[in-house]
CSV table of C-alpha atoms in Angstrom, one decimal:
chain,number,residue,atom,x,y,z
A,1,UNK,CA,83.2,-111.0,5.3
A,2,UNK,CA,86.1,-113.9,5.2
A,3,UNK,CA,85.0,-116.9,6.4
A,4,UNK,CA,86.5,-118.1,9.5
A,5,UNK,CA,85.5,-121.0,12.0
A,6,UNK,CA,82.8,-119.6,14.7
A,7,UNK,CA,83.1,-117.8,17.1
A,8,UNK,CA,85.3,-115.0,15.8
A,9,UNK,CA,85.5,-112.3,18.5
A,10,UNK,CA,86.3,-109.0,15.9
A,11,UNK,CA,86.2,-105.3,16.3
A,12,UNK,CA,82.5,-106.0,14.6
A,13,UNK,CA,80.9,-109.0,16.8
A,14,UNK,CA,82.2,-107.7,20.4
A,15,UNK,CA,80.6,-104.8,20.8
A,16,UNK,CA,77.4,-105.7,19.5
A,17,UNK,CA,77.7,-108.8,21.6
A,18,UNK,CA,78.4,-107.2,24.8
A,19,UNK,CA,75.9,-104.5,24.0
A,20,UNK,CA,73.1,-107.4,23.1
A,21,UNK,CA,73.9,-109.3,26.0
A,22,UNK,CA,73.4,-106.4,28.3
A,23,UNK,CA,70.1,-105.4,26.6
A,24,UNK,CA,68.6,-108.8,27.5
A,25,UNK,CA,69.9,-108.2,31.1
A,26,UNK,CA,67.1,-105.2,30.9
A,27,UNK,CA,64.8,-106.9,29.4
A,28,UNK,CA,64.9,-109.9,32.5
A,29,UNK,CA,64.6,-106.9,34.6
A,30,UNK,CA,62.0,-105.2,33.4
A,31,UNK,CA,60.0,-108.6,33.1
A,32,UNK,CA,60.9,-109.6,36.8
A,33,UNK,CA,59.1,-105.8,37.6
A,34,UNK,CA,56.3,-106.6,35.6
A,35,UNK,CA,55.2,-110.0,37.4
A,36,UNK,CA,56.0,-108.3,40.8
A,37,UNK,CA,54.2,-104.5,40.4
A,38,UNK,CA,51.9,-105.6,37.0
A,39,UNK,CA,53.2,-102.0,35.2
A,40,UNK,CA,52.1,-103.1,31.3
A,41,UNK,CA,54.2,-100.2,29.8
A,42,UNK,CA,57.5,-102.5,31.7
A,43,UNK,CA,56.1,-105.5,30.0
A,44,UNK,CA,56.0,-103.6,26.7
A,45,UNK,CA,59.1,-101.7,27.0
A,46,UNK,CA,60.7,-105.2,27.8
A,47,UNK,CA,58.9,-107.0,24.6
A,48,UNK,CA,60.2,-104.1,23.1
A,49,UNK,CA,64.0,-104.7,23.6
A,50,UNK,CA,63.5,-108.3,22.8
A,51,UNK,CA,62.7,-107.8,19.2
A,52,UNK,CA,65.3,-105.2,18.9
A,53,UNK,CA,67.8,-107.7,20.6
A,54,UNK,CA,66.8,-110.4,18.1
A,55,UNK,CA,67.3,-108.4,15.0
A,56,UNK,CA,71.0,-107.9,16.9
A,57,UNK,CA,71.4,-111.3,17.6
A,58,UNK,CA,70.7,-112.8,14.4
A,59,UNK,CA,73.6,-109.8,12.8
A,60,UNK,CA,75.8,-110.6,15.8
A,61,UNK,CA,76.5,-114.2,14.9
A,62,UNK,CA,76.7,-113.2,11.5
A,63,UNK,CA,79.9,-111.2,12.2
A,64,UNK,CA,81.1,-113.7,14.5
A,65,UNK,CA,81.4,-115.9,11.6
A,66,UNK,CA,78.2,-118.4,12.5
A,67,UNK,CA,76.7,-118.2,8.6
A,68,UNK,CA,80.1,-118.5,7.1
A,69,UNK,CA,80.5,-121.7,9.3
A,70,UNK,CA,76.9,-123.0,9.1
A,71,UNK,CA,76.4,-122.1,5.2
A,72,UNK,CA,73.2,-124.4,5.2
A,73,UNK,CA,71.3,-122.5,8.4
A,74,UNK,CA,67.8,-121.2,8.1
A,75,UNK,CA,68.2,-117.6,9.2
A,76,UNK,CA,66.7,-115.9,6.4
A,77,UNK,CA,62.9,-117.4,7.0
A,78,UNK,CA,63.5,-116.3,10.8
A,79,UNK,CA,64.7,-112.7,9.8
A,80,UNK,CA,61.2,-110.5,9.7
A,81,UNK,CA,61.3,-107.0,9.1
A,82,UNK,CA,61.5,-105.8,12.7
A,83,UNK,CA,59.8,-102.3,12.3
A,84,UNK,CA,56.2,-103.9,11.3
A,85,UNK,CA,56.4,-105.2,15.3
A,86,UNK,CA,58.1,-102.2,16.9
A,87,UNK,CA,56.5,-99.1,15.7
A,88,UNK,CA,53.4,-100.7,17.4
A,89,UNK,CA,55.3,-101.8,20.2
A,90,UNK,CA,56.6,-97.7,20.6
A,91,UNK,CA,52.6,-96.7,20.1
A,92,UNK,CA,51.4,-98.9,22.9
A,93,UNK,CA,54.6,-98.0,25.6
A,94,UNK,CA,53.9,-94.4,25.2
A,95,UNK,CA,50.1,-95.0,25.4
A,96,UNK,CA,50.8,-97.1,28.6
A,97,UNK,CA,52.2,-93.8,30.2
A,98,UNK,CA,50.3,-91.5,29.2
A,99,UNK,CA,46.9,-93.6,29.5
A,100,UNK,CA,45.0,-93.7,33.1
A,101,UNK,CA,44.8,-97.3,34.4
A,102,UNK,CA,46.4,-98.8,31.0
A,103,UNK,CA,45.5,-102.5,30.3
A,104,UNK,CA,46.3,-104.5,27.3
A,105,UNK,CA,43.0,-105.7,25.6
A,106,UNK,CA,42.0,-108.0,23.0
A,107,UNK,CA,41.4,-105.3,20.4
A,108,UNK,CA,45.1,-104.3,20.6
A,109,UNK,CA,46.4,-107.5,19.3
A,110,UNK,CA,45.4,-106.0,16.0
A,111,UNK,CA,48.4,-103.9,16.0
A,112,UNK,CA,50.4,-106.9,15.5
A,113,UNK,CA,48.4,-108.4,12.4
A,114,UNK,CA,51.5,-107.7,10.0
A,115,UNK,CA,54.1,-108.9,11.9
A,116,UNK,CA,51.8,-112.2,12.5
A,117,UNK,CA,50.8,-112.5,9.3
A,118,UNK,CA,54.6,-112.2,8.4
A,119,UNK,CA,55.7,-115.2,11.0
A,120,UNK,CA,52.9,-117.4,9.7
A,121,UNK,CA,53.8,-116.6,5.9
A,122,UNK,CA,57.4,-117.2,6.5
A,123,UNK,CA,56.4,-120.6,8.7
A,124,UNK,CA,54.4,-121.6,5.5
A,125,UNK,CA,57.2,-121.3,2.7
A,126,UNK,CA,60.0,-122.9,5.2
A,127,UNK,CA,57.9,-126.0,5.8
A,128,UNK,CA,57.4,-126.0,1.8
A,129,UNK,CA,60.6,-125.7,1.2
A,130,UNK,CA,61.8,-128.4,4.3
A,131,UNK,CA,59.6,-130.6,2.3
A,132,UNK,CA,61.9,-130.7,-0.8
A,133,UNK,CA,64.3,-132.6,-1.5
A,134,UNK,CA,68.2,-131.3,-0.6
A,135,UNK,CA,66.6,-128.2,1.7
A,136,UNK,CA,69.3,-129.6,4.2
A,137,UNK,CA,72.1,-129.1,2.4
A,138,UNK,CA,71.2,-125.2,1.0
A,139,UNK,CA,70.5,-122.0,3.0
A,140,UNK,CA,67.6,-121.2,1.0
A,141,UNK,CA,64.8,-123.2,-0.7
A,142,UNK,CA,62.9,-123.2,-3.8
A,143,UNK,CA,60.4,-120.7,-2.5
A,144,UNK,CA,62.4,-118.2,-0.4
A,145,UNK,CA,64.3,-117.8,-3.7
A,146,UNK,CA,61.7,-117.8,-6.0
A,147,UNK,CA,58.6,-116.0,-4.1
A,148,UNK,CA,59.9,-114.2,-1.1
A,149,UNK,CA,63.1,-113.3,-1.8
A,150,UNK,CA,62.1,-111.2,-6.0
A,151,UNK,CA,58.9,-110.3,-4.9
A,152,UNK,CA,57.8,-110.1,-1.3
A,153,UNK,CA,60.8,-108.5,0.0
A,154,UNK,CA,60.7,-105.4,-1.8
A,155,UNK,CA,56.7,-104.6,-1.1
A,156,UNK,CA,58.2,-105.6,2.9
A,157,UNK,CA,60.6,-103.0,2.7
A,158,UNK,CA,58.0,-100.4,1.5
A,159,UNK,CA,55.4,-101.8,4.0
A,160,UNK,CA,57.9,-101.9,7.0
A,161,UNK,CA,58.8,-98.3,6.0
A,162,UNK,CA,55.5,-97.1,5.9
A,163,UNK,CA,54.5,-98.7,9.0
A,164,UNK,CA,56.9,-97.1,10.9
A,165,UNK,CA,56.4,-93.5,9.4
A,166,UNK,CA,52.7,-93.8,10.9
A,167,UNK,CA,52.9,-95.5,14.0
A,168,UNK,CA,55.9,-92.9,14.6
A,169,UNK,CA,53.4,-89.5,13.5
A,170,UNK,CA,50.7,-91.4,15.7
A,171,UNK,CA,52.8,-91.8,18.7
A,172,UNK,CA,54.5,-87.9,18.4
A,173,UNK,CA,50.7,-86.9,18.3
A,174,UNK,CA,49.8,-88.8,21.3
A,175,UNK,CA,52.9,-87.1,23.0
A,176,UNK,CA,52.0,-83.5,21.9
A,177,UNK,CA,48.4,-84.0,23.4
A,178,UNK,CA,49.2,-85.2,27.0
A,179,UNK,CA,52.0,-82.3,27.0
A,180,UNK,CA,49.1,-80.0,26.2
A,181,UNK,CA,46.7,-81.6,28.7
A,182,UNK,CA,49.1,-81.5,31.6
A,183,UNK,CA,49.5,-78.0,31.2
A,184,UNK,CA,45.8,-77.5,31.7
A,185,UNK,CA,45.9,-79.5,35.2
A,186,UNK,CA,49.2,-78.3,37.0
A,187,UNK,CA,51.6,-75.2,37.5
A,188,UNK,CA,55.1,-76.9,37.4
A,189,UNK,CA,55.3,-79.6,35.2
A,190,UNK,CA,59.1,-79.9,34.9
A,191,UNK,CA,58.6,-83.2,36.3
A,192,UNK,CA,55.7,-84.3,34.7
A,193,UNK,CA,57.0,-82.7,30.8
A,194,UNK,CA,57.7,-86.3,29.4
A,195,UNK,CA,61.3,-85.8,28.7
A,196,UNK,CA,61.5,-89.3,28.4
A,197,UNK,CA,59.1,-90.0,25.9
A,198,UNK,CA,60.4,-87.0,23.9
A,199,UNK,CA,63.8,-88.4,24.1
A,200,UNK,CA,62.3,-91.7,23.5
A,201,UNK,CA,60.8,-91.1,20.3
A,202,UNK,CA,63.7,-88.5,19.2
A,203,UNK,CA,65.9,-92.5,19.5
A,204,UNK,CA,63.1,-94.4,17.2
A,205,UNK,CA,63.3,-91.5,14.9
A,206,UNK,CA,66.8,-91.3,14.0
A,207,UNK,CA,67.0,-94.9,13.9
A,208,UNK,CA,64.3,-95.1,11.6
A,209,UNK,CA,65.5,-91.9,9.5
A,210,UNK,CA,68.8,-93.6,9.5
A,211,UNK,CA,67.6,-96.9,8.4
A,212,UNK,CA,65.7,-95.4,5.8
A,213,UNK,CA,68.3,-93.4,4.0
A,214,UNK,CA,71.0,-96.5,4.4
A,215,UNK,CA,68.3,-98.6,2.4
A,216,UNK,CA,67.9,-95.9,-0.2
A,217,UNK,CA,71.2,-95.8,-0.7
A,218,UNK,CA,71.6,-99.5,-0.4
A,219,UNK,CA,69.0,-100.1,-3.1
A,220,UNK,CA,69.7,-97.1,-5.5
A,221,UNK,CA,72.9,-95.7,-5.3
A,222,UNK,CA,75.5,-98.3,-4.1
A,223,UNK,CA,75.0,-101.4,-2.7
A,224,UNK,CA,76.2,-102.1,1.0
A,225,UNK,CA,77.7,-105.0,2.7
A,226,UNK,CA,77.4,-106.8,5.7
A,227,UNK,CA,80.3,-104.5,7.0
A,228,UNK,CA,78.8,-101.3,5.9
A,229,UNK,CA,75.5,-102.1,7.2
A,230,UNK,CA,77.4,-102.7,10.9
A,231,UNK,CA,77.2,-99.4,11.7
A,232,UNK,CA,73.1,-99.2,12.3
A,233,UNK,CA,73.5,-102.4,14.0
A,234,UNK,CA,75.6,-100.8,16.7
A,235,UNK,CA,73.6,-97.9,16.7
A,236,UNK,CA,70.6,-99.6,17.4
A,237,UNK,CA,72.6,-101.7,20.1
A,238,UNK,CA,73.7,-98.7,21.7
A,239,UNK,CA,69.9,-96.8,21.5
A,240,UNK,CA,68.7,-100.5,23.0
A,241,UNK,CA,70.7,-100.1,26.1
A,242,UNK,CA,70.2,-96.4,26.4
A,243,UNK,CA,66.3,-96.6,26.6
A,244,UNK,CA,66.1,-99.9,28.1
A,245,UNK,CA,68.4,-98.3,31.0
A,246,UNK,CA,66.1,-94.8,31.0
A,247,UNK,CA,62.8,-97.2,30.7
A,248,UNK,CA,63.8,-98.6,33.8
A,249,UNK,CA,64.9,-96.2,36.1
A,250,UNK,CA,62.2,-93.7,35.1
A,251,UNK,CA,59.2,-93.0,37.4
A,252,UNK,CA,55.9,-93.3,35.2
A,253,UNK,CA,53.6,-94.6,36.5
A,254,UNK,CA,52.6,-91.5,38.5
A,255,UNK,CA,51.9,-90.4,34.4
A,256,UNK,CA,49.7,-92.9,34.0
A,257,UNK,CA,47.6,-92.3,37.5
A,258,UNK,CA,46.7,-89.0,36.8
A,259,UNK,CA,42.9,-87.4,36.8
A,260,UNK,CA,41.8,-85.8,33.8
A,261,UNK,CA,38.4,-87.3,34.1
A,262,UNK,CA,36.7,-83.7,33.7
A,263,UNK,CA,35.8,-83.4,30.0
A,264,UNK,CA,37.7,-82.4,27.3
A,265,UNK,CA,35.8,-79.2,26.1
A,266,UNK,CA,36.2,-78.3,29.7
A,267,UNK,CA,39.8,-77.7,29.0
A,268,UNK,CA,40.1,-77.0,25.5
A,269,UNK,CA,41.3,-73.5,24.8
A,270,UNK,CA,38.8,-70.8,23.1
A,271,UNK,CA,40.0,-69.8,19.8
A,272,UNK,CA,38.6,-65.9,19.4
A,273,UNK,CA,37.3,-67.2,15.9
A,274,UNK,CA,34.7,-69.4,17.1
A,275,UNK,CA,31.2,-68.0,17.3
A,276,UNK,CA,30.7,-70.7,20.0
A,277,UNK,CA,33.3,-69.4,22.5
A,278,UNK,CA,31.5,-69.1,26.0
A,279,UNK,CA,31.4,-66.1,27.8
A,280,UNK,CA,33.0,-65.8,31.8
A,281,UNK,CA,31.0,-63.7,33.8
A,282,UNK,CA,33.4,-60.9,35.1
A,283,UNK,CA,32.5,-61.3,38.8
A,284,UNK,CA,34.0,-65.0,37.9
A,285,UNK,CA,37.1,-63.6,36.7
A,286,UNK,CA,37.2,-61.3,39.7
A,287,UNK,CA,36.9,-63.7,42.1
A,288,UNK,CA,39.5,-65.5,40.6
A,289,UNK,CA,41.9,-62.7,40.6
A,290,UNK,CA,41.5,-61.6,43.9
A,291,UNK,CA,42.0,-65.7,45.3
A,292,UNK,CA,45.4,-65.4,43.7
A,293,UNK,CA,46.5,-61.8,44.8
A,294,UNK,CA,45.3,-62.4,48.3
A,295,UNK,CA,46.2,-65.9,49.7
A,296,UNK,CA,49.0,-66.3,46.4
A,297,UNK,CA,48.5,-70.4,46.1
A,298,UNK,CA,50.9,-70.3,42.9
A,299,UNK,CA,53.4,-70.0,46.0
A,300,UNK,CA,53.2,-74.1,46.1
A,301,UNK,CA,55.0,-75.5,44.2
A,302,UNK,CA,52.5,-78.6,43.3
A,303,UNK,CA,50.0,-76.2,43.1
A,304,UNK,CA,47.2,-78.0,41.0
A,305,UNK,CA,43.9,-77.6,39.4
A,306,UNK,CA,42.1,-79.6,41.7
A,307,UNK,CA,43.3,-78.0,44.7
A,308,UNK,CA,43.1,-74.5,43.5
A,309,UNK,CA,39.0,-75.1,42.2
A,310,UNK,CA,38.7,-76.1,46.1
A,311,UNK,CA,40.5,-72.6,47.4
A,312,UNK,CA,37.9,-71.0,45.0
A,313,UNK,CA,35.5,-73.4,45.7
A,314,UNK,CA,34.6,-74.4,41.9
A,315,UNK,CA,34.5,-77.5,40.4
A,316,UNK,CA,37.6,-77.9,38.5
A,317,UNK,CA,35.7,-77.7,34.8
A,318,UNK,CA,34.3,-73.9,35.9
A,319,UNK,CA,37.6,-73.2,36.9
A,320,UNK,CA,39.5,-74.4,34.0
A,321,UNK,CA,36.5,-72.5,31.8
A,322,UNK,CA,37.6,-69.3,33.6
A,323,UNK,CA,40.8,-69.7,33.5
A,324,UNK,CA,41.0,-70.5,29.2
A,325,UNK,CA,38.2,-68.1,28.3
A,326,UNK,CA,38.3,-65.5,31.0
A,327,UNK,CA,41.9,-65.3,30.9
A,328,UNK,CA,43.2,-66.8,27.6
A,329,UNK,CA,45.8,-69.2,28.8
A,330,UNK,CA,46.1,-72.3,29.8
A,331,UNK,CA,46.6,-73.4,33.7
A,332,UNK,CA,50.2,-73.7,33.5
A,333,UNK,CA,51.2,-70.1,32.0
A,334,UNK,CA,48.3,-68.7,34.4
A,335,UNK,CA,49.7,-69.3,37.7
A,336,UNK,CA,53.5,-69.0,36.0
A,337,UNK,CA,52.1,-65.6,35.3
A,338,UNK,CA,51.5,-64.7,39.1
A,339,UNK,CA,55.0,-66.7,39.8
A,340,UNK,CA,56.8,-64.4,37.6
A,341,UNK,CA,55.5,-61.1,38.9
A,342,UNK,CA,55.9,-62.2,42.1
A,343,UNK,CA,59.7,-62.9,41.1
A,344,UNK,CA,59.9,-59.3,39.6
A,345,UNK,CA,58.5,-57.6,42.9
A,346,UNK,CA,61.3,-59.1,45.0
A,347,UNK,CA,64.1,-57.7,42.2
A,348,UNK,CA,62.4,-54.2,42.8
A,349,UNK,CA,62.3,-54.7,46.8
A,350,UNK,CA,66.5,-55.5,46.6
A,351,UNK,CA,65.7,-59.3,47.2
A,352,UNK,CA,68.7,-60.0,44.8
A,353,UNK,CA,71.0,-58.6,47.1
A,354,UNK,CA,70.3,-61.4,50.2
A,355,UNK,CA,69.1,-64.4,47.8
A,356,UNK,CA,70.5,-66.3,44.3
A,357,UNK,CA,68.2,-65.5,41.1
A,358,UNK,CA,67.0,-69.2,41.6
A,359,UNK,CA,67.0,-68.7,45.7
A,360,UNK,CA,64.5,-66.2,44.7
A,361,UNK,CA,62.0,-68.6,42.2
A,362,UNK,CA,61.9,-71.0,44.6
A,363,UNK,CA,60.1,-68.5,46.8
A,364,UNK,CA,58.2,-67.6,43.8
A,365,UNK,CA,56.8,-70.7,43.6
A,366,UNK,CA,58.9,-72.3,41.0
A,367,UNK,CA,60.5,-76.0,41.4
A,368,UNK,CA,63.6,-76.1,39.0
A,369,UNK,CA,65.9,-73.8,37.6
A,370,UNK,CA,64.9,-75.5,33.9
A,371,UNK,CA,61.3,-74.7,34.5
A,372,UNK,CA,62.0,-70.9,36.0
A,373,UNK,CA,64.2,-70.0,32.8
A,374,UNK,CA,61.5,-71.1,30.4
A,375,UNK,CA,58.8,-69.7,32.0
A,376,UNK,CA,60.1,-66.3,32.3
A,377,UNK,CA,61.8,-66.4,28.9
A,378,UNK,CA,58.4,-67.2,27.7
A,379,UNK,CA,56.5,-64.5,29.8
A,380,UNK,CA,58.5,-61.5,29.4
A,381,UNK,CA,61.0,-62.2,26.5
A,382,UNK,CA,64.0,-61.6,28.7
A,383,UNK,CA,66.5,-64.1,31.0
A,384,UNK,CA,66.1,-63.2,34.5
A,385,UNK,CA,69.4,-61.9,34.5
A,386,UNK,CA,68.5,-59.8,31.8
A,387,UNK,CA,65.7,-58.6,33.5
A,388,UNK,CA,67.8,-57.7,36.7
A,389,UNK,CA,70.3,-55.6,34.6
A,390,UNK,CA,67.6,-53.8,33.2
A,391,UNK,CA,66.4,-52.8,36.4
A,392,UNK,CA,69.7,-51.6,37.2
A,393,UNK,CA,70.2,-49.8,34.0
């Protein structure tokens, strides 16, 4: 990069600063709902955006010409390898969703002992180094260029990497459960399928896939500028303001609210291979059956567990026990099951001919077209339009 006086507004410092300016418009947001409705995953989505914003800010006046202005500042102490704090950060949002009655406690500070560690290390060698003699007049001091700088930095750049790889498997895990469990508890979960946190987590993985490959390459292949290196940067400015605008207009803490008290073996799903597997008395199964052929609750839309174990009047661990063992699915393909028959008796009856496809799985029971494709795709291997020409054929 030439040097030229600062500021220099280019085709590489304005968009990251308009981007980074906007993305600390969120985070004030998110913190000012935080004090006023005490939601921790706001606080931590907000935290979140800050350390992304920094990492942009301190790249940002770099392309706007501040380093080649100020030759002697001290960024390079301040610049911490920003993954080590946010794959934790990205672990404790989606565990403040998915978590009943989340709170931040003292145990989860240990999350951040790399990160911290890293501050108070870097704090250490820059008051060394201030301590020498010319540290004013040179970017870098004896230690940052003789410690940090040959040796630290590269086992950082493995350690940062790593750190993210887990946190990133851990937190994909933790969304893979919850999916699972809410399908055990309710019959349309469309709303409730944490499309944000999947599209959440697909952000922090390309971004870390991509960061990954550009320092292989950076480090083995070629090496990469400043201007080469721009490209993540706006990425990650772009992703910043995408999920800090999602993060803030999505709904969940009705995630975070919900009862799954009931234990987990109550809900697990028998695997025929276990010589464990309880048995379902028939007369249970029965009963079951007949509930749902004769007064047809799948017809409500928010039909869940709870209130269907009171219509059979169960607790909801028998009823989830009949439903996985004396059925083999889960609660969510169980009543989709009745949904979609239902939907197939009205093609039969002509009900095609008065209503839409979707008029008719709303009346079905379904709640969204998105949900009603799946389901049926799922159940019978066929669109619904496919089914309905098959009928005709």
């Amino acid at each position: 990069m030439n040097a030229f006086m600062f500021p220099q507004f280019n085709i590489h410092s304005t968009p990251l600063l308009i981007l980074v300016l906007q993305a600390l418009i969120l985070v004030g947001l998110l913190l000012k709902r935080y004090v006023e409705k005490k939601n921790a995953s706001d606080a931590i989505l907000a935290i979140l955006l800050l350390v992304v914003s920094y990492t942009q800010i301190c790249y940002t006046v770099g392309y706007m010409s501040w380093y080649d202005t100020f030759r002697n500042t001290k960024i390079n102490y301040f610049l911490i390898p920003a993954g080590t704090a946010i794959a934790p950060l990205v672990f404790l949002y989606v565990t403040s969703i998915t978590k009943s009655n989340y709170t931040f406690l003292k145990k989860h500070w240990w999350h951040f002992a790399i990160p911290i560690s890293l501050i108070v290390y870097r704090l250490s060698i820059f008051t060394y180094d201030a301590m020498q003699s010319g540290f004013n007049e040179t970017q870098n001091g004896f230690l940052k260029m003789e410690l940090d700088q040959p040796f630290v930095l590269p086992v950082l750049s493995v350690v940062g990497f790593s750190v993210m790889l887990l946190y990133l498997a851990f937190t994909i895990q933790l969304y893979i459960n919850y999916r699972q469990k809410i399908k055990q508890y309710f019959s349309n979960i469309f709303k409730l399928e944490l499309n944000w946190i999947r599209n959440f987590l697909i952000v922090f993985s390309l971004l870390f896939i991509y960061d990954s490959v550009q320092e292989f390459v950076g480090s083995v292949i070629i090496d990469l500028g400043y201007d080469e290196r721009w490209w993540l940067n706006l990425c990650m400015a772009i992703c910043a303001i995408y999920i800090g605008l999602k993060g803030y207009f999505t709904d969940t803490t009705k995630l975070n609210k919900l009862d799954f008290s009931f234990s987990p073996k109550q809900i697990s799903i028998p695997e025929s291979t276990k010589e464990t597997k309880k048995e379902v008395p028939n007369t249970a199964i029965e009963a079951i059956a007949d509930l749902m052929e004769r007064e047809k609750p799948y017809l409500n839309p928010d039909l869940n567990l709870s209130e269907l174990a009171k219509q059979a009047n169960v607790t909801r661990g028998q009823l989830s026990e009949i439903i996985n063992s004396g059925f083999q699915m889960n609660f969510n393909d169980f009543v989709n099951s009745y949904r979609v028959n239902a939907f197939k008796g009205m093609l039969k009856e002509g009900k095609h001919k008065q209503l839409s496809l979707l008029g008719i799985a709303y009346e079905c029971g379904f709640n969204s077209k998105a949900t009603f494709n799946r389901v049926f795709k799922k159940l019978t291997n066929f669109s619904p339009t496919q089914y309905l020409q098959s009928l005709a054929g």
